[in-house]
mmCIF file of C-alpha atoms and ligand atoms in Angstrom:
data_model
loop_
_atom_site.group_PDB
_atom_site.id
_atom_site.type_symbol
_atom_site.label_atom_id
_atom_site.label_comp_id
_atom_site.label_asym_id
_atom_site.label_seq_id
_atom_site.Cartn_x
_atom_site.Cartn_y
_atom_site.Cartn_z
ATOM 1 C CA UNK A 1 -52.840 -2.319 185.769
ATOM 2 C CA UNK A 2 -50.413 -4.408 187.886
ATOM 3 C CA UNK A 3 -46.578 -3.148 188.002
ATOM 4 C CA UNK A 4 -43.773 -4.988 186.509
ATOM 5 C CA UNK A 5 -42.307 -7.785 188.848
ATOM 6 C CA UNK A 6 -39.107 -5.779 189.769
ATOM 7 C CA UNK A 7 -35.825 -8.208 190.022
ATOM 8 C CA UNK A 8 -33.415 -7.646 192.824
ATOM 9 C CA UNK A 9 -30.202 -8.471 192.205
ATOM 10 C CA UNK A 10 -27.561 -8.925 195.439
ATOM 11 C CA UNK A 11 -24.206 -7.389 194.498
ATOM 12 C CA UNK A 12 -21.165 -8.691 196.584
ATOM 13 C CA UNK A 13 -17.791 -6.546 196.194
ATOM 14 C CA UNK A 14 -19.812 -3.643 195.225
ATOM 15 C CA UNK A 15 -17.639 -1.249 196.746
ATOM 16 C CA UNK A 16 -14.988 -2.953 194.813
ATOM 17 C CA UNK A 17 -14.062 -3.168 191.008
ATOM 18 C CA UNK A 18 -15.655 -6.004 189.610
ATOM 19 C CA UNK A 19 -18.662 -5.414 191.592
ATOM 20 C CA UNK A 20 -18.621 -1.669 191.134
ATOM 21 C CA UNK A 21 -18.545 -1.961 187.311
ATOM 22 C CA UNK A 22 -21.126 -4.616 187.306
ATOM 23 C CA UNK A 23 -23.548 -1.867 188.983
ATOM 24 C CA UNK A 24 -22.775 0.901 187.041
ATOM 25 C CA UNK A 25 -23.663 -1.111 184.107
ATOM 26 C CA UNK A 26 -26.778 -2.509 185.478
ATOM 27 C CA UNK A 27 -28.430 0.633 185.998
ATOM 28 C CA UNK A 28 -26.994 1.806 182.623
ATOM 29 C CA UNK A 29 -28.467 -1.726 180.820
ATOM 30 C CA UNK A 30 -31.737 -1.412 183.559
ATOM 31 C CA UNK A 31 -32.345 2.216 182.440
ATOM 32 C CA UNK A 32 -31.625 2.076 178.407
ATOM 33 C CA UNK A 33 -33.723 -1.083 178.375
ATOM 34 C CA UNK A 34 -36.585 0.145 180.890
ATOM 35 C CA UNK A 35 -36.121 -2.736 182.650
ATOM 36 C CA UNK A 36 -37.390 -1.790 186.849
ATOM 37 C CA UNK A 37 -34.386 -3.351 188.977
ATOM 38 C CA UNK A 38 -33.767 -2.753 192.276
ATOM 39 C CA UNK A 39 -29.941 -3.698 193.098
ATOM 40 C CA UNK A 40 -29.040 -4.509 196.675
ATOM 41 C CA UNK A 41 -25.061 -3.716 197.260
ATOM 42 C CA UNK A 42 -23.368 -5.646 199.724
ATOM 43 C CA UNK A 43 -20.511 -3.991 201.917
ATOM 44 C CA UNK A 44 -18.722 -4.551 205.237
ATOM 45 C CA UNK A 45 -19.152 -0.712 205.858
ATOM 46 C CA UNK A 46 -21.715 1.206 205.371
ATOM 47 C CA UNK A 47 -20.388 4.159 206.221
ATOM 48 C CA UNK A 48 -17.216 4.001 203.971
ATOM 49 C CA UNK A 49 -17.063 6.296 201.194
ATOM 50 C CA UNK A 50 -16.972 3.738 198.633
ATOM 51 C CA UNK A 51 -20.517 2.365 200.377
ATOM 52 C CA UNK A 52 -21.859 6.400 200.512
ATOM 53 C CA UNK A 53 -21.220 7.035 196.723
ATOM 54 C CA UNK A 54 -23.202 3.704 196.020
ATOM 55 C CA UNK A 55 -26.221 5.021 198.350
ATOM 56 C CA UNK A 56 -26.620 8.405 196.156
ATOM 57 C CA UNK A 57 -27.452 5.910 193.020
ATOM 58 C CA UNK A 58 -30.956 5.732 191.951
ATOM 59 C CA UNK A 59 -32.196 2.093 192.796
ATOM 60 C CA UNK A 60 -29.026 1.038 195.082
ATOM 61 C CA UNK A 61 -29.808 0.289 198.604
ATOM 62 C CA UNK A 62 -27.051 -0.839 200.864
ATOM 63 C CA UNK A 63 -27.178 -4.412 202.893
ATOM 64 C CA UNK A 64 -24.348 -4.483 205.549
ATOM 65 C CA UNK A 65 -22.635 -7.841 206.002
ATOM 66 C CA UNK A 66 -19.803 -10.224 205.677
ATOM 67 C CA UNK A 67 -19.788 -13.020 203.016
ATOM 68 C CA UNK A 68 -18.942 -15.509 206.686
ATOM 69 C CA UNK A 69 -22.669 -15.059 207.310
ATOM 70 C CA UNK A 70 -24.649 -15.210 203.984
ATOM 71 C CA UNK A 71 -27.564 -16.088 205.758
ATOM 72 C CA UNK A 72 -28.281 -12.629 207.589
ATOM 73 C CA UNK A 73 -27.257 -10.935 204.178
ATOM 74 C CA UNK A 74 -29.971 -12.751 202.481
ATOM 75 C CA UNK A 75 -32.117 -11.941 205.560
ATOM 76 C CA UNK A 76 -31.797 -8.237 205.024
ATOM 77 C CA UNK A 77 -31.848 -8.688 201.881
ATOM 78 C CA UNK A 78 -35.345 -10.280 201.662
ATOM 79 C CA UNK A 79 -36.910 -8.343 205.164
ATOM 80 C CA UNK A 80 -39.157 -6.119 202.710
ATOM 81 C CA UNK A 81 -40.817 -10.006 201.412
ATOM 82 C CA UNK A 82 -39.331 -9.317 197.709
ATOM 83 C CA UNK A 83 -37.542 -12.639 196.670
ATOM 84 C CA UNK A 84 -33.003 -12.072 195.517
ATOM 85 C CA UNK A 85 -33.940 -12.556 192.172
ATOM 86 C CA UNK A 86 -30.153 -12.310 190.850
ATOM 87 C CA UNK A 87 -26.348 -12.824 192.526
ATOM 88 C CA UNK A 88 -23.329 -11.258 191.651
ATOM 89 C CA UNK A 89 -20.804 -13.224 193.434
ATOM 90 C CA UNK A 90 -17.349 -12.174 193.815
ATOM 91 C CA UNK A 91 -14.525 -12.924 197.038
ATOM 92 C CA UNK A 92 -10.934 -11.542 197.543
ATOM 93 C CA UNK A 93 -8.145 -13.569 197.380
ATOM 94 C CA UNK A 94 -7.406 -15.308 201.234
ATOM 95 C CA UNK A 95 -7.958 -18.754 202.511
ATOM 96 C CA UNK A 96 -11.488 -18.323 203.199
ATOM 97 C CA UNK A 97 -11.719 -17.605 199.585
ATOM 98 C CA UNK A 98 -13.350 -21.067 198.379
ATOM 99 C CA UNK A 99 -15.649 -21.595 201.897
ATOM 100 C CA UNK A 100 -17.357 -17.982 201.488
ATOM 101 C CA UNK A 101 -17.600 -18.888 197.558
ATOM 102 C CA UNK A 102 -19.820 -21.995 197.986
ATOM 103 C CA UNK A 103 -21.572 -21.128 200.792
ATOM 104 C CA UNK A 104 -22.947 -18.189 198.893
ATOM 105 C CA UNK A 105 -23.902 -20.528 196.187
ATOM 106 C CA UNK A 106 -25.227 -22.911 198.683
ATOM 107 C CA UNK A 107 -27.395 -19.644 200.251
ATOM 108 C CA UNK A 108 -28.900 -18.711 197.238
ATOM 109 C CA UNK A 109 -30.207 -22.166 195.715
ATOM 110 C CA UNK A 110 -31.824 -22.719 199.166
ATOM 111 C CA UNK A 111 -32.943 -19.092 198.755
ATOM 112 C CA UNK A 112 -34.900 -19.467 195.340
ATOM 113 C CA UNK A 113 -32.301 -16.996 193.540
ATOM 114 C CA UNK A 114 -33.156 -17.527 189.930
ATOM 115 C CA UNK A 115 -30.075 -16.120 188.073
ATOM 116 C CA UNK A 116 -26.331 -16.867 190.004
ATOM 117 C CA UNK A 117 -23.217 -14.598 188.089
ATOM 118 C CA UNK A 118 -20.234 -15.613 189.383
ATOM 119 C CA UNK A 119 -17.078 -13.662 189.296
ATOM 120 C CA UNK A 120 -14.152 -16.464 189.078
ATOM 121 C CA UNK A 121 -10.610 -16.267 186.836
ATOM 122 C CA UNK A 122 -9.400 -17.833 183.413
ATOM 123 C CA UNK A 123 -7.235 -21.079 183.584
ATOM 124 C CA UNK A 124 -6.223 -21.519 180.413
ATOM 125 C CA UNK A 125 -9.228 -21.345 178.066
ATOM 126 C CA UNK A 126 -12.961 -22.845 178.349
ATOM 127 C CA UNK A 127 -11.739 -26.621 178.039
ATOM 128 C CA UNK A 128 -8.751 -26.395 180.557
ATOM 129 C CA UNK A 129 -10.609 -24.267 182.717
ATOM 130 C CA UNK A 130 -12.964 -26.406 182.752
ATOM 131 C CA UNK A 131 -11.030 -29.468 184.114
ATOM 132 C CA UNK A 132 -7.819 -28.081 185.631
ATOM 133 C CA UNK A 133 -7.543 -26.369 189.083
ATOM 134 C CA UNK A 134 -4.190 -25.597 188.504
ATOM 135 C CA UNK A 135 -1.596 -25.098 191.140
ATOM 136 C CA UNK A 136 -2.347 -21.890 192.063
ATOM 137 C CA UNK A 137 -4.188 -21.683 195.208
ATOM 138 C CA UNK A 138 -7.062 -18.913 194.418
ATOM 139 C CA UNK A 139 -7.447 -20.435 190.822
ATOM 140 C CA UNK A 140 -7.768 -23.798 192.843
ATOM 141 C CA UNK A 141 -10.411 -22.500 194.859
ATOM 142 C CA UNK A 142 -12.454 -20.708 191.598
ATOM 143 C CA UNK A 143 -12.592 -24.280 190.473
ATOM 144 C CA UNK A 144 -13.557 -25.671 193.533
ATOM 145 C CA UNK A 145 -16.529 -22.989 194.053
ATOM 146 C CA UNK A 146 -17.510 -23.297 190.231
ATOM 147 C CA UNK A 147 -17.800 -27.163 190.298
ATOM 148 C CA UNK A 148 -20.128 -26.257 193.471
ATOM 149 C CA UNK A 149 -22.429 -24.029 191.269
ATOM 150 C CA UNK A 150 -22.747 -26.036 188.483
ATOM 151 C CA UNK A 151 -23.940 -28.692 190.880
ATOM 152 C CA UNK A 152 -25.991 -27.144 193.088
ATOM 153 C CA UNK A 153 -28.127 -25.045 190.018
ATOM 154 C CA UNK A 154 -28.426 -28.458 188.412
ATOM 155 C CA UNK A 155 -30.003 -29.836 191.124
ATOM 156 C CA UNK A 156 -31.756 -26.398 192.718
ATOM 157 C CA UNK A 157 -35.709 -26.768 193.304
ATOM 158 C CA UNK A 158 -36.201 -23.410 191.226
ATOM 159 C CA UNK A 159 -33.872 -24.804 188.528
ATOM 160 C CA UNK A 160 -31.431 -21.417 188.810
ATOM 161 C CA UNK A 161 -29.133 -20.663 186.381
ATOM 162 C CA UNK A 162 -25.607 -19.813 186.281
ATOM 163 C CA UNK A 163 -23.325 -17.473 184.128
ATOM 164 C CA UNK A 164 -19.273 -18.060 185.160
ATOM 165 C CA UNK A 165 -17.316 -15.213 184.027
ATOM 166 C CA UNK A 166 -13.577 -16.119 183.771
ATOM 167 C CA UNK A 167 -11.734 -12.702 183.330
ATOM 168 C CA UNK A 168 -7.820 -12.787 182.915
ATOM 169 C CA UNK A 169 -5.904 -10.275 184.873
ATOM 170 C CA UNK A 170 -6.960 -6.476 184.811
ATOM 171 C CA UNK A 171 -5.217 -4.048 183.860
ATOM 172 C CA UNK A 172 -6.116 -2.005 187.002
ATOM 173 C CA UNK A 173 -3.307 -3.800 188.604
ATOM 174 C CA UNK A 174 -1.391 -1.265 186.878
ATOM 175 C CA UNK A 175 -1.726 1.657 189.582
ATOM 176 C CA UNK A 176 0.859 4.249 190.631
ATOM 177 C CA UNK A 177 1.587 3.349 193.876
ATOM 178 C CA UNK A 178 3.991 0.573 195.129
ATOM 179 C CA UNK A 179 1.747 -2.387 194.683
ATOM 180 C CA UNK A 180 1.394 -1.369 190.377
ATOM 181 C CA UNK A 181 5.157 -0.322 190.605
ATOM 182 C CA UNK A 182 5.649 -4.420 191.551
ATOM 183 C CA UNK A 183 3.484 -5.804 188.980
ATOM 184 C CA UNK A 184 4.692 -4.068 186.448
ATOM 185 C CA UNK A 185 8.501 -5.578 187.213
ATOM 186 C CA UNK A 186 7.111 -9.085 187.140
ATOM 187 C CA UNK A 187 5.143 -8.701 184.256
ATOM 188 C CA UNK A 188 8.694 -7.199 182.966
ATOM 189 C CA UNK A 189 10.589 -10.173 184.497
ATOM 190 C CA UNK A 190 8.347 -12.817 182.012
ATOM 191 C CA UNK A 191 10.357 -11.559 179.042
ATOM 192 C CA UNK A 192 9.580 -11.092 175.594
ATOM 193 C CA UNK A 193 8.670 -14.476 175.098
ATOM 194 C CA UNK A 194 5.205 -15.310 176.423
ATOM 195 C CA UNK A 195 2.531 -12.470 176.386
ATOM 196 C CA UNK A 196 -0.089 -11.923 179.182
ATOM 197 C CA UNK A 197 -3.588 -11.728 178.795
ATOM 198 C CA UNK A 198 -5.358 -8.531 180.393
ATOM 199 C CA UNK A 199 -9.003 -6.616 180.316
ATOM 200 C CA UNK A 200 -10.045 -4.153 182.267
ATOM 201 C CA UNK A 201 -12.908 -4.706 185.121
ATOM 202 C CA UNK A 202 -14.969 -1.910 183.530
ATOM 203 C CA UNK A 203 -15.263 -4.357 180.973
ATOM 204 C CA UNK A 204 -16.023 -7.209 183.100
ATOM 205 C CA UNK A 205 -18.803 -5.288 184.540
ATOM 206 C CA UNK A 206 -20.769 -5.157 180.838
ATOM 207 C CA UNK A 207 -20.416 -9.080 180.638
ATOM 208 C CA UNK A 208 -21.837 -9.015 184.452
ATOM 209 C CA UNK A 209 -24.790 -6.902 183.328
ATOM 210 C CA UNK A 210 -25.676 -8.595 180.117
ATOM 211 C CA UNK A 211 -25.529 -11.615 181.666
ATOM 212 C CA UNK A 212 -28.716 -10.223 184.063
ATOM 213 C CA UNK A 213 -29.844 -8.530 181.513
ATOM 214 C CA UNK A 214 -30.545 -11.060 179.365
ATOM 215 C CA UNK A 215 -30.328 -14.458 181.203
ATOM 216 C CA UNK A 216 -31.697 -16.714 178.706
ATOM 217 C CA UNK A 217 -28.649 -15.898 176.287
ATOM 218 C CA UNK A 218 -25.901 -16.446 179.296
ATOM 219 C CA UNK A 219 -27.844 -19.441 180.621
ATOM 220 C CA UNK A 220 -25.384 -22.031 182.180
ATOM 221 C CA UNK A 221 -21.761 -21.327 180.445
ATOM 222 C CA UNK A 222 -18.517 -19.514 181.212
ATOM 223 C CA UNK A 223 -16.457 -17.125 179.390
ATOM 224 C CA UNK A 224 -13.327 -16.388 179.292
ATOM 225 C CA UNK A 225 -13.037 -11.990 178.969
ATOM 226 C CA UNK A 226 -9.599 -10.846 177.417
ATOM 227 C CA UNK A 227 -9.068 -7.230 176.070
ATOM 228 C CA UNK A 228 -5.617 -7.609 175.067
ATOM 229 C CA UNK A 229 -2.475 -9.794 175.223
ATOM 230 C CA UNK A 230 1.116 -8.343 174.989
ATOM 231 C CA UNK A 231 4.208 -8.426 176.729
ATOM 232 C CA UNK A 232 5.543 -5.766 179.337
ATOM 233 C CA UNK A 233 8.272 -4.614 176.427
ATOM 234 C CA UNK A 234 5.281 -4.030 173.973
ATOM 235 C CA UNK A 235 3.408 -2.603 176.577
ATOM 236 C CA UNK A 236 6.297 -0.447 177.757
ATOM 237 C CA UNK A 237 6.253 1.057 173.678
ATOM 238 C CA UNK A 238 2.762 2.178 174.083
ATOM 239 C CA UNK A 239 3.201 3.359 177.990
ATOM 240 C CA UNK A 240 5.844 5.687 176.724
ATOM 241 C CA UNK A 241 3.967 6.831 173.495
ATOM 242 C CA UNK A 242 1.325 8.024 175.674
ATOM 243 C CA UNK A 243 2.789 8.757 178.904
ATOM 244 C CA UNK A 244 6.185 10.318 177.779
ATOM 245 C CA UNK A 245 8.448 8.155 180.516
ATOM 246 C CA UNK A 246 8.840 4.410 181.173
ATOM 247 C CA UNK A 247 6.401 2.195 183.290
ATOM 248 C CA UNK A 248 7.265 3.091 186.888
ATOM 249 C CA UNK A 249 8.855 -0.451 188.706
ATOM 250 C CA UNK A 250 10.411 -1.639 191.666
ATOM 251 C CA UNK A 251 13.833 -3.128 191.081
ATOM 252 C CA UNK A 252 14.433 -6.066 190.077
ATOM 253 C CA UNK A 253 15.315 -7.540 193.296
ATOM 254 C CA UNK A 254 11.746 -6.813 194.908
ATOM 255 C CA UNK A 255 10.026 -8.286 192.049
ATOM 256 C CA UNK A 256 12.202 -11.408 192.706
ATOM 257 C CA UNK A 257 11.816 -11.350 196.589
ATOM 258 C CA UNK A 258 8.219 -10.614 196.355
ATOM 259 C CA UNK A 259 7.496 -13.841 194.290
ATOM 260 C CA UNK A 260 10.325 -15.880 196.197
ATOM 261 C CA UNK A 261 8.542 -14.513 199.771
ATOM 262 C CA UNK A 262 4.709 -14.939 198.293
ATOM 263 C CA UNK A 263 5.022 -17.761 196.500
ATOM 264 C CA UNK A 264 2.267 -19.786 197.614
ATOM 265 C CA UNK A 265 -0.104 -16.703 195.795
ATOM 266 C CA UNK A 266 2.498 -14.121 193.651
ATOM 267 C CA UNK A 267 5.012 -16.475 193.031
ATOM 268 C CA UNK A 268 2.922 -19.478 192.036
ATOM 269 C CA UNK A 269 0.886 -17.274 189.640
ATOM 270 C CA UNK A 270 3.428 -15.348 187.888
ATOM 271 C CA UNK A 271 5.126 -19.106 186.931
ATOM 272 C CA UNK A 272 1.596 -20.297 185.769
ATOM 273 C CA UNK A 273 1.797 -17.384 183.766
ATOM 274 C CA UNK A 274 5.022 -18.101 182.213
ATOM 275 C CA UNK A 275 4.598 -21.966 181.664
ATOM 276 C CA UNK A 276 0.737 -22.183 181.005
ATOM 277 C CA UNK A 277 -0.992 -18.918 180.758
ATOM 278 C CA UNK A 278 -4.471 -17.636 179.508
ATOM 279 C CA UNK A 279 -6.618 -18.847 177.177
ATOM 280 C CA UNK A 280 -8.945 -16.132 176.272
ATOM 281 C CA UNK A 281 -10.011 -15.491 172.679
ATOM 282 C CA UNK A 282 -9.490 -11.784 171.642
ATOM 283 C CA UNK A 283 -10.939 -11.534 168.728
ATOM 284 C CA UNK A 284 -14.476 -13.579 170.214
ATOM 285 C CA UNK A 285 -14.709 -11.212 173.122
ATOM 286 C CA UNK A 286 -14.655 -7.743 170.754
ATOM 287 C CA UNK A 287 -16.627 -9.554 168.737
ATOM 288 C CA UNK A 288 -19.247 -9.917 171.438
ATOM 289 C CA UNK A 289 -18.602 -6.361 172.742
ATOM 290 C CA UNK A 290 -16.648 -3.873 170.358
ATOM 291 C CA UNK A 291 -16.416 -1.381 173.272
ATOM 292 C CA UNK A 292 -13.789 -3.808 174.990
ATOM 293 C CA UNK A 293 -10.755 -1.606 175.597
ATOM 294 C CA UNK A 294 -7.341 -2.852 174.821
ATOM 295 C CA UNK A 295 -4.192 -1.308 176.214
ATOM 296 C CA UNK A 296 -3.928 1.523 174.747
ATOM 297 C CA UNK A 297 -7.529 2.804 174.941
ATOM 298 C CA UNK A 298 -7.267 1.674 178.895
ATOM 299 C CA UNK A 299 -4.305 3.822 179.326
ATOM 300 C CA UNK A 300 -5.570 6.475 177.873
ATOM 301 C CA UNK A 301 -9.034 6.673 179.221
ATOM 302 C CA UNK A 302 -8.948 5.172 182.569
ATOM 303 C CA UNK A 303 -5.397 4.330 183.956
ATOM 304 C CA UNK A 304 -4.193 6.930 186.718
ATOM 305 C CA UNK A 305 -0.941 7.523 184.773
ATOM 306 C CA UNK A 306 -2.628 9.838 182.562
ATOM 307 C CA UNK A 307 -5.045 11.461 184.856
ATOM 308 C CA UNK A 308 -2.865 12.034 187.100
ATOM 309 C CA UNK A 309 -0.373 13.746 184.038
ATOM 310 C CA UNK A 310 -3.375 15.934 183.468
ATOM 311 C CA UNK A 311 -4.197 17.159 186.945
ATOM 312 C CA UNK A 312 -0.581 18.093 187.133
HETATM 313 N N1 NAP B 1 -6.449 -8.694 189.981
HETATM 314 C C1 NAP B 1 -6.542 -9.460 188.905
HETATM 315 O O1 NAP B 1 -5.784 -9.303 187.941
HETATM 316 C C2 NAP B 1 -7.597 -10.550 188.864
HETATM 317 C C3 NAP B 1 -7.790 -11.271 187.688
HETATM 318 C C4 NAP B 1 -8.786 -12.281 187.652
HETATM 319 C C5 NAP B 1 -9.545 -12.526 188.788
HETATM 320 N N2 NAP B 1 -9.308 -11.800 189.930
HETATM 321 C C6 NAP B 1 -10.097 -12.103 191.123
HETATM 322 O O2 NAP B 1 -10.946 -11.004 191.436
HETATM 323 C C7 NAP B 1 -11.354 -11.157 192.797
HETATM 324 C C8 NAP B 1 -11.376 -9.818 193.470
HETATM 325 O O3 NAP B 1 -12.267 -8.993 192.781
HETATM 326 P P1 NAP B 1 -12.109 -7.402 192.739
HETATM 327 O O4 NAP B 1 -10.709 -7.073 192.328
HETATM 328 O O5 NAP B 1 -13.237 -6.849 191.988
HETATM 329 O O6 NAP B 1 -12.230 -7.084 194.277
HETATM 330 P P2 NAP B 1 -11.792 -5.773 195.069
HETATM 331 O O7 NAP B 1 -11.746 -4.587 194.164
HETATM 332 O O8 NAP B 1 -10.594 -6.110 195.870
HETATM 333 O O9 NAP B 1 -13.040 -5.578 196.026
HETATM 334 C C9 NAP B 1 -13.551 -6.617 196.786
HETATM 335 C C10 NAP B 1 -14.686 -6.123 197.649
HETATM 336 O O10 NAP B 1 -15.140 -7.212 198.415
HETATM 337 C C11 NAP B 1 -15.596 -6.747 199.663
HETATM 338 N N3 NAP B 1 -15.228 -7.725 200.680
HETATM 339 C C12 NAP B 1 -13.980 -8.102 201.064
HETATM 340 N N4 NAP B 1 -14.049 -9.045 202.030
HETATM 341 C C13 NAP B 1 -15.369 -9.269 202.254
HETATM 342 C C14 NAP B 1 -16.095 -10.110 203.141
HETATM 343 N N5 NAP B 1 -15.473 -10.919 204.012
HETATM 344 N N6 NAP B 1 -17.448 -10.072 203.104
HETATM 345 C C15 NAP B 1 -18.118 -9.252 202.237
HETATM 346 N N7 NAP B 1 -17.474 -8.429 201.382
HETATM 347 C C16 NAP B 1 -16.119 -8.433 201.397
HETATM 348 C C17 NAP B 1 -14.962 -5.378 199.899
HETATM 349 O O11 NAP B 1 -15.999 -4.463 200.134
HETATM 350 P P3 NAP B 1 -16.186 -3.687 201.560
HETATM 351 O O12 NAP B 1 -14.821 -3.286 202.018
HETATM 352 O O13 NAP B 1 -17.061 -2.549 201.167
HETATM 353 O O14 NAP B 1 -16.840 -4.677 202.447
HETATM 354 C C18 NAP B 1 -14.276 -5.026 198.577
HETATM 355 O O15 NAP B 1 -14.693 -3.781 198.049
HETATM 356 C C19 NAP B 1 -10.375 -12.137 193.444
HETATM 357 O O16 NAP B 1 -11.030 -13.361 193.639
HETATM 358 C C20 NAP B 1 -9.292 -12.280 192.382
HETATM 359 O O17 NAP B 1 -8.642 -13.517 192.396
HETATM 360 C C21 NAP B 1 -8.371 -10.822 189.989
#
């Protein structure tokens, strides 16, 4: 009897969160469904604890490289003669942001990958999103590398397909330390007025998986993933509900500087935010998955505010 053909999907940003959840819920998806997978996890560092902790998972190997030189990832990736079936592609936020993007989407078409997921950001709903870059420099470059995969899988020898998830931002922004303390004053410095849209990456990761899972479903579109939308003031209700003090900030003045200083990236977003904003559908998304945490279920279940309230 001959084995099941066994996909391998190539995770970039595994050590990170998007890439990270999309794992965990690949093996979970892979293992309910009894599906064989074998996922490749891209770092920079093999040796980083992040990297370790992904090496101890059952049908994770590690492939070391940097997303400026796909080709010897996909080398690696491909030494043992099995095809990259799948791609999770995800990039940080720098200048390079949009060149690594589409040459990883250039990479795998010429590579035969069959099933591209690509990690990119919500501007304003599936039509806008669809046709404005927006002034923001990394939504820009989202655009700019999703316009490239839509292109290059319509016109790929092996006919790949595509499934663009376009999360808004996560609520994992919202740490404890000083970089959390500063988000949570600009969110607070957009008022009452115009809600933001959040999820949490946990979340994203079950869209990443079902999308692999079950390709045929997620076969060329984009979604938009929201968990919640509220402003900091009605967040700050259910932060001190739970949490028994007020969201920890950094005074006004830093929120201000840090936009008026970063403007090109902070500043530009947080006034997209304020005068266009997200378009993500609530209601659709929990529809899709009831699991999807809002706020409050976030806060209580995964946010460091009340972990670390516990382990005091
Ligand atoms: N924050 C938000 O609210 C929000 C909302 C929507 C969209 N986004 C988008 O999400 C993306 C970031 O995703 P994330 O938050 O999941 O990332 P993340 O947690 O910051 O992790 C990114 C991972 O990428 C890897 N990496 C960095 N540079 C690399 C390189 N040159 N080559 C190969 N790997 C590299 C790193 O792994 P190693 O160190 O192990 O190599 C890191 O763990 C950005 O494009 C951002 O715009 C963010």
């Amino acid at each position: 009897m001959s084995t099941p053909f066994q996909k391998s999907v190539l995770v970039f940003g595994a050590t990170g969160k998007q890439g990270s959840a999309a794992i965990d819920a690949l093996l979970a998806g892979a293992n309910k469904d009894n599906l064989p997978l074998n996922i490749l996890a891209v770092t920079r560092d093999r040796t980083s604890r992040g990297s370790q902790a992904l090496a101890q998972k059952s049908n994770v190997s590690i492939i070391e490289g940097d997303l400026a030189n796909v080709e010897s990832i996909f080398d690696q990736a491909t030494a043992d003669g099995r095809p990259v079936w799948g791609v999770f592609g995800v990039q940080v936020n720098s200048p390079d942001e949009e060149k690594q993007g589409k040459s990883l989407v250039t990479v795998s078409a010429a590579r035969g990958v069959q099933h591209f997921v690509y990690a990119s950001g919500d501007r304003g709903g599936p039509e806008r999103s669809e046709a404005d870059p927006t002034f923001v420099k990394n939504f820009a470059a989202k655009f700019s590398i999703e316009k490239h995969l839509q292109k290059l899988a319509a016109t790929s020898r092996q006919d790949m397909t595509y499934t663009i998830l376009r999360p808004v931002t996560f609520f994992e922004n919202m740490t404890d330390d000083i970089h959390g303390k500063g988000f949570a004053r600009m969110w607070e410095q957009m008022g009452s007025r115009k809600p933001l849209q959040l999820i949490s990456t946990i979340d994203i990761g079950f869209f990443a998986a079902q999308a692999f899972l079950h390709p045929d479903e997620h076969r060329n579109m984009a979604i938009t993933l929201v968990g919640d939308e509220l402003t900091q003031p009605q967040a700050e209700v259910i932060f001190k509900e739970l949490v028994g003090s007020s969201m920890p900030m950094v005074p006004c003045t830093v929120g201000s500087a840090v936009k008026f200083f970063k403007k090109d990236t902070v500043g530009d977003m947080f006034r997209w935010f304020e005068n266009n904003g997200y378009g993500g559908d609530v209601v659709a998304c929990r529809k899709i998955y009831p699991e999807m945490m809002d706020y409050r279920t976030w806060l209580e279940n995964c946010s460091p505010f009340i972990q670390s309230r516990a382990s005091r």
